[in-house]
Amino acid sequence: MIRRISQKIYIGLIFVFLYAPILTLMVLSFNASKSRAKWGGFTLKWYSQLFQNQDIMEALWNTLAIAGLSALAATLIGTMTCVALGGMKKRSRTLIMGITNIPMLNAEIVTGISLMLLYISLNMRLGFFTVLCSHITFNIPYVILSVMPRMHQLNPNTYEAALDLGASHLQAFFRVTLPDLMPGILSGFLMAFTMSLDDFVITHFTKGPGIDTLSTKIYTEVRKGIKPEIYALSTIIFVAVLLLLFLVNYTPREKGPKKERRL
Amino acid sequence: MNKKALSAPYLFWSALFIIVPLCMVFYYGLTDKSGAFTLQNILAIARAEHAKALWQALLLSLGSTVLCLLLAYPLAMILCSMRTRQHSFLVLIFILPMWMNFLLRTFAWLTLLEKTGVVNNVLSFLGLPPLNIINTPSAIVLGMVYNFLPFMVLPIYNTLAKIDQNVIAAARDLGANGVQTFLRITLPLSVPGVISGITMVFVPALTTFVISTILGGSKILLIGNVIEQEFTQTGNWHLGSGLSIVLMMFIILNMVVSAVTDKDGEVNAL
């Protein structure tokens, strides 16, 4: 009994530790005073000013576009790679997985500067496109690592059965293999999207002047003081995702024998 | 249809965006401005200001790794013992916060830790002495633990969840008490997760420049800050690359240690 209670308390403390800053930001988004140090009364003005702020809206658009496009491209390339890995020898598989682990294990700062050196020596102008390529690069491993386990669980007999029943290889792939891989692909996409959204370091080195994502915008504002509109925007994003998660988790859906791993 | 051909885009992509860029870091790090081979950029780590930054970074990242481990292990055990709805709980704890920008979340600690901030108000309410850690190494360690704790919990949780409950039951049947079972069964079986957690916390903590900039008040320079400045302010890419190579040696060392201890060989990311 005491054990249960102390476990609850421990989880509660960790929860507070992880969520205290988030709560702080939410409270600050309603703070009428521009200073983050004192409470100036409740206001919604930052929320209304947010949508008139061209800079922030543009950064938001860049962030979402880069996250969406890079997650999509990474999902496509990553899934193709996983399918290909299935038919490969162990040695080439180990090699590819080894390369895949490089961006996961290497320091973000090193990945960032190495990509910056590449773009500059290729005479590419640092901007939206270079950031996009960088994000695709660090997103592919997340997709591969979440599709790969599904790949191992595939039952080769179902694919063979589809072929026996007259499906072409392509048909069998799209109607048998792909649906089986779908949960892994989806979670890989979501993971990639989240990682791209939250990235700062690699964007910082590869973005060049004139373009900002939310992260880089916030970083330049850290010294000068962050505009309260940013708090308002983050609160909206956070609450939207929270609602979405609740919707997904609490909508009744068909009960199946398959247990999904969505992490 | 040749399945292997499907890996072509990724092979091309990873060659261009992973392998070539890494080679360029080595090229820049091992040459000087005229393009001649030199070791100066790497040996520059011995200069007082760089050595100090590296030492600081090592100390703080080791400290935060240990703290993460101490906090994460019990948490992972508790999460394992609660079977119901654990999945959505994991998401709630670890994935959801990522949707609030990590710079902002780290920045929020400034508000919390201020002299008259929330934390100190709570402390004085409880009759405890105030905490003045803003712009000190302690604040940076706190920021590291805050940001990287999930990377420690998830791998440990994954290995703990895989342990066959029968093994534990067998140990108890054979007369081991709770502590013995933990020390001789659970702990050894969870070592791969612990090692992978240590790697995943230590590397980002060692190389960060963001957390030290925000919570250290730009007075405390870590090796990450030095490299970042070489690239964005001073513009000495050769020196910056040289120092990055030194940094990578630590990462490789860390990887070798974990590869030797983790016989599975597969890096369990999440």
Short mmCIF file of C-alpha atoms in Angstrom, two decimals, chain A residues 4 7 10-11 14-15 17-22 24-26 28 36-37 77 80-81 83-84 87-89 96 99-110 113-122 133 136-137 140 142 144-145 169-170 191 193-195 197-198 200-201 204-205 214-216 218-219 222-223 226 230-231 234-235 237-238 241-242 245 249-250 261-263, chain B residues 1 3-7 9-11 13-14 16-22 24-25 28 70-72 74-75 78-79 81-82 85 87-105 107-112 114 142 145-146 149-151 154 158 199 203 207 209-210 213-214 218 224 227-228 231-232 237 240-241 244 247-248 251 255 266-267 269-270:
data_model
loop_
_atom_site.label_atom_id
_atom_site.label_comp_id
_atom_site.label_asym_id
_atom_site.label_seq_id
_atom_site.Cartn_x
_atom_site.Cartn_y
_atom_site.Cartn_z
CA ARG A 4 1.80 2.08 -4.33
CA GLN A 7 5.16 5.17 -6.59
CA TYR A 10 7.29 9.70 -7.55
CA ILE A 11 5.52 9.70 -10.90
CA ILE A 14 8.47 13.69 -12.38
CA PHE A 15 5.29 14.86 -14.05
CA PHE A 17 9.18 18.48 -13.24
CA LEU A 18 8.38 17.88 -16.91
CA TYR A 19 5.27 20.00 -17.06
CA ALA A 20 6.10 22.96 -14.82
CA PRO A 21 7.83 24.86 -17.66
CA ILE A 22 4.94 24.14 -20.01
CA THR A 24 4.60 28.50 -16.95
CA LEU A 25 4.57 29.28 -20.66
CA MET A 26 0.81 28.87 -20.79
CA LEU A 28 2.66 33.76 -19.45
CA ARG A 36 7.94 37.54 -17.80
CA ALA A 37 8.91 38.40 -14.22
CA ILE A 77 12.63 6.95 -48.61
CA MET A 80 11.47 1.94 -49.47
CA THR A 81 14.77 1.23 -47.74
CA VAL A 83 11.42 -3.06 -48.00
CA ALA A 84 14.73 -3.32 -49.84
CA GLY A 87 15.70 -8.89 -49.52
CA MET A 88 19.32 -8.14 -48.72
CA LYS A 89 22.23 -10.10 -47.38
CA ILE A 96 23.04 0.34 -44.14
CA ILE A 99 25.04 4.42 -41.74
CA THR A 100 21.54 4.98 -40.44
CA ASN A 101 22.83 5.12 -36.90
CA ILE A 102 25.37 7.84 -37.67
CA PRO A 103 22.97 10.80 -37.51
CA MET A 104 21.23 9.25 -34.50
CA LEU A 105 24.40 8.86 -32.49
CA ASN A 106 26.43 11.78 -33.74
CA ALA A 107 26.14 15.12 -32.00
CA GLU A 108 23.57 17.43 -33.54
CA ILE A 109 26.11 20.23 -33.67
CA VAL A 110 28.49 18.09 -35.72
CA ILE A 113 28.17 22.03 -39.22
CA SER A 114 28.98 19.11 -41.53
CA LEU A 115 25.85 19.82 -43.59
CA MET A 116 26.63 23.53 -43.60
CA LEU A 117 30.13 22.81 -44.94
CA LEU A 118 28.58 20.59 -47.64
CA TYR A 119 26.07 23.20 -48.80
CA ILE A 120 28.62 25.97 -48.88
CA SER A 121 31.14 23.94 -50.85
CA LEU A 122 28.39 22.95 -53.29
CA CYS A 133 17.33 18.51 -47.07
CA ILE A 136 14.99 14.80 -44.39
CA THR A 137 18.47 13.50 -43.55
CA ILE A 140 15.03 9.03 -42.32
CA TYR A 142 13.50 7.57 -37.26
CA ILE A 144 13.64 3.21 -40.65
CA LEU A 145 13.85 2.40 -36.95
CA HIS A 169 4.24 -8.49 -57.22
CA LEU A 170 3.14 -4.88 -57.19
CA MET A 191 8.06 10.78 -35.05
CA PHE A 193 7.28 15.33 -37.96
CA THR A 194 7.75 15.87 -34.23
CA MET A 195 11.53 15.76 -34.45
CA LEU A 197 9.23 20.56 -35.45
CA ASP A 198 11.38 20.53 -32.34
CA PHE A 200 16.85 23.85 -33.52
CA VAL A 201 20.55 23.02 -33.77
CA HIS A 204 20.50 26.97 -36.94
CA PHE A 205 23.55 25.98 -38.98
CA LEU A 214 9.93 29.09 -34.90
CA SER A 215 12.98 27.60 -33.16
CA THR A 216 15.51 29.93 -34.71
CA ILE A 218 12.89 32.04 -30.50
CA TYR A 219 16.66 31.65 -30.19
CA VAL A 222 16.02 34.77 -26.04
CA ARG A 223 18.44 37.62 -25.36
CA ILE A 226 10.63 36.68 -26.05
CA ILE A 230 5.16 33.29 -29.13
CA TYR A 231 3.84 31.99 -25.80
CA SER A 234 2.93 27.58 -28.39
CA THR A 235 -0.05 27.29 -26.10
CA ILE A 237 -0.17 24.29 -30.69
CA PHE A 238 0.18 22.37 -27.45
CA VAL A 241 -2.08 18.39 -30.05
CA LEU A 242 -3.39 17.45 -26.62
CA LEU A 245 -4.35 12.86 -28.77
CA ASN A 249 -7.21 7.65 -27.80
CA TYR A 250 -10.81 7.89 -26.72
CA ARG A 261 2.97 0.21 -30.83
CA ARG A 262 2.66 3.81 -31.62
CA LEU A 263 5.79 5.17 -30.02
CA MET B 1 10.67 -6.29 -59.46
CA LYS B 3 13.60 -5.14 -54.29
CA LYS B 4 17.18 -4.13 -53.75
CA ALA B 5 16.83 -1.24 -56.19
CA LEU B 6 14.47 0.38 -53.71
CA SER B 7 17.39 1.15 -51.45
CA PRO B 9 17.51 6.59 -53.14
CA TYR B 10 18.62 6.13 -49.56
CA LEU B 11 22.11 4.99 -50.52
CA TRP B 13 20.99 10.31 -50.01
CA SER B 14 23.07 8.99 -47.15
CA LEU B 16 25.62 12.78 -50.12
CA PHE B 17 24.18 14.03 -46.82
CA ILE B 18 25.84 11.81 -44.21
CA ILE B 19 29.15 10.45 -45.49
CA VAL B 20 30.39 13.36 -47.62
CA PRO B 21 29.62 16.02 -44.98
CA LEU B 22 31.49 14.00 -42.34
CA MET B 24 34.36 17.49 -45.10
CA VAL B 25 34.56 18.04 -41.35
CA TYR B 28 38.57 21.13 -42.78
CA LEU B 70 19.14 7.83 -10.84
CA LEU B 71 15.82 9.48 -11.71
CA ALA B 72 15.00 7.29 -14.70
CA PRO B 74 12.93 3.88 -10.63
CA LEU B 75 10.59 5.63 -13.03
CA ILE B 78 7.24 1.91 -11.90
CA LEU B 79 6.05 2.36 -15.48
CA SER B 81 4.72 -2.38 -13.06
CA MET B 82 1.62 -0.47 -14.14
CA ARG B 85 -2.92 2.47 -20.09
CA HIS B 87 1.23 3.47 -23.43
CA SER B 88 -0.79 6.66 -23.46
CA PHE B 89 0.94 7.53 -20.23
CA LEU B 90 4.36 7.25 -21.83
CA VAL B 91 3.24 9.50 -24.65
CA LEU B 92 1.82 11.98 -22.18
CA ILE B 93 5.05 12.12 -20.25
CA PHE B 94 7.63 12.09 -22.97
CA ILE B 95 6.34 12.79 -26.46
CA LEU B 96 3.76 15.48 -25.75
CA PRO B 97 6.17 18.01 -24.19
CA MET B 98 8.16 17.93 -27.42
CA TRP B 99 5.32 19.76 -29.11
CA MET B 100 6.20 22.80 -27.10
CA ASN B 101 9.44 24.15 -28.48
CA PHE B 102 12.40 22.94 -26.45
CA LEU B 103 14.05 26.35 -26.44
CA LEU B 104 10.91 27.81 -24.89
CA ARG B 105 10.64 25.01 -22.35
CA PHE B 107 13.71 29.29 -21.28
CA ALA B 108 10.71 28.84 -18.98
CA TRP B 109 13.07 27.55 -16.29
CA LEU B 110 14.46 31.09 -16.03
CA THR B 111 11.04 32.28 -14.92
CA LEU B 112 10.68 29.37 -12.54
CA GLU B 114 14.29 33.49 -10.56
CA LEU B 142 19.06 21.00 -14.48
CA VAL B 145 18.35 16.55 -17.03
CA TYR B 146 15.07 18.19 -17.97
CA LEU B 149 15.50 12.48 -19.18
CA PRO B 150 13.17 10.81 -21.72
CA PHE B 151 16.19 9.44 -23.61
CA LEU B 154 12.67 4.88 -22.74
CA ASN B 158 12.12 -1.18 -23.07
CA THR B 199 24.85 7.08 -24.65
CA VAL B 203 26.27 12.75 -26.21
CA THR B 207 27.75 18.77 -27.14
CA PHE B 209 25.41 24.89 -26.71
CA VAL B 210 21.77 25.91 -26.44
CA THR B 213 23.46 29.76 -23.61
CA ILE B 214 19.96 30.01 -22.17
CA SER B 218 26.45 33.08 -21.76
CA GLY B 224 29.65 23.23 -27.90
CA ILE B 227 32.49 25.35 -31.75
CA GLU B 228 29.28 27.22 -32.45
CA PHE B 231 31.27 28.76 -37.14
CA THR B 232 28.78 31.56 -36.70
CA TRP B 237 35.85 26.77 -39.87
CA GLY B 240 35.78 24.66 -35.50
CA SER B 241 36.08 21.43 -37.48
CA SER B 244 34.47 18.89 -33.67
CA LEU B 247 34.29 15.96 -29.83
CA MET B 248 33.57 13.07 -32.19
CA ILE B 251 31.30 10.14 -29.10
CA MET B 255 29.85 4.16 -28.86
CA GLU B 266 21.34 -3.01 -32.37
CA VAL B 267 20.90 0.48 -31.12
CA ALA B 269 16.57 4.27 -30.11
CA LEU B 270 13.05 4.51 -28.82
#
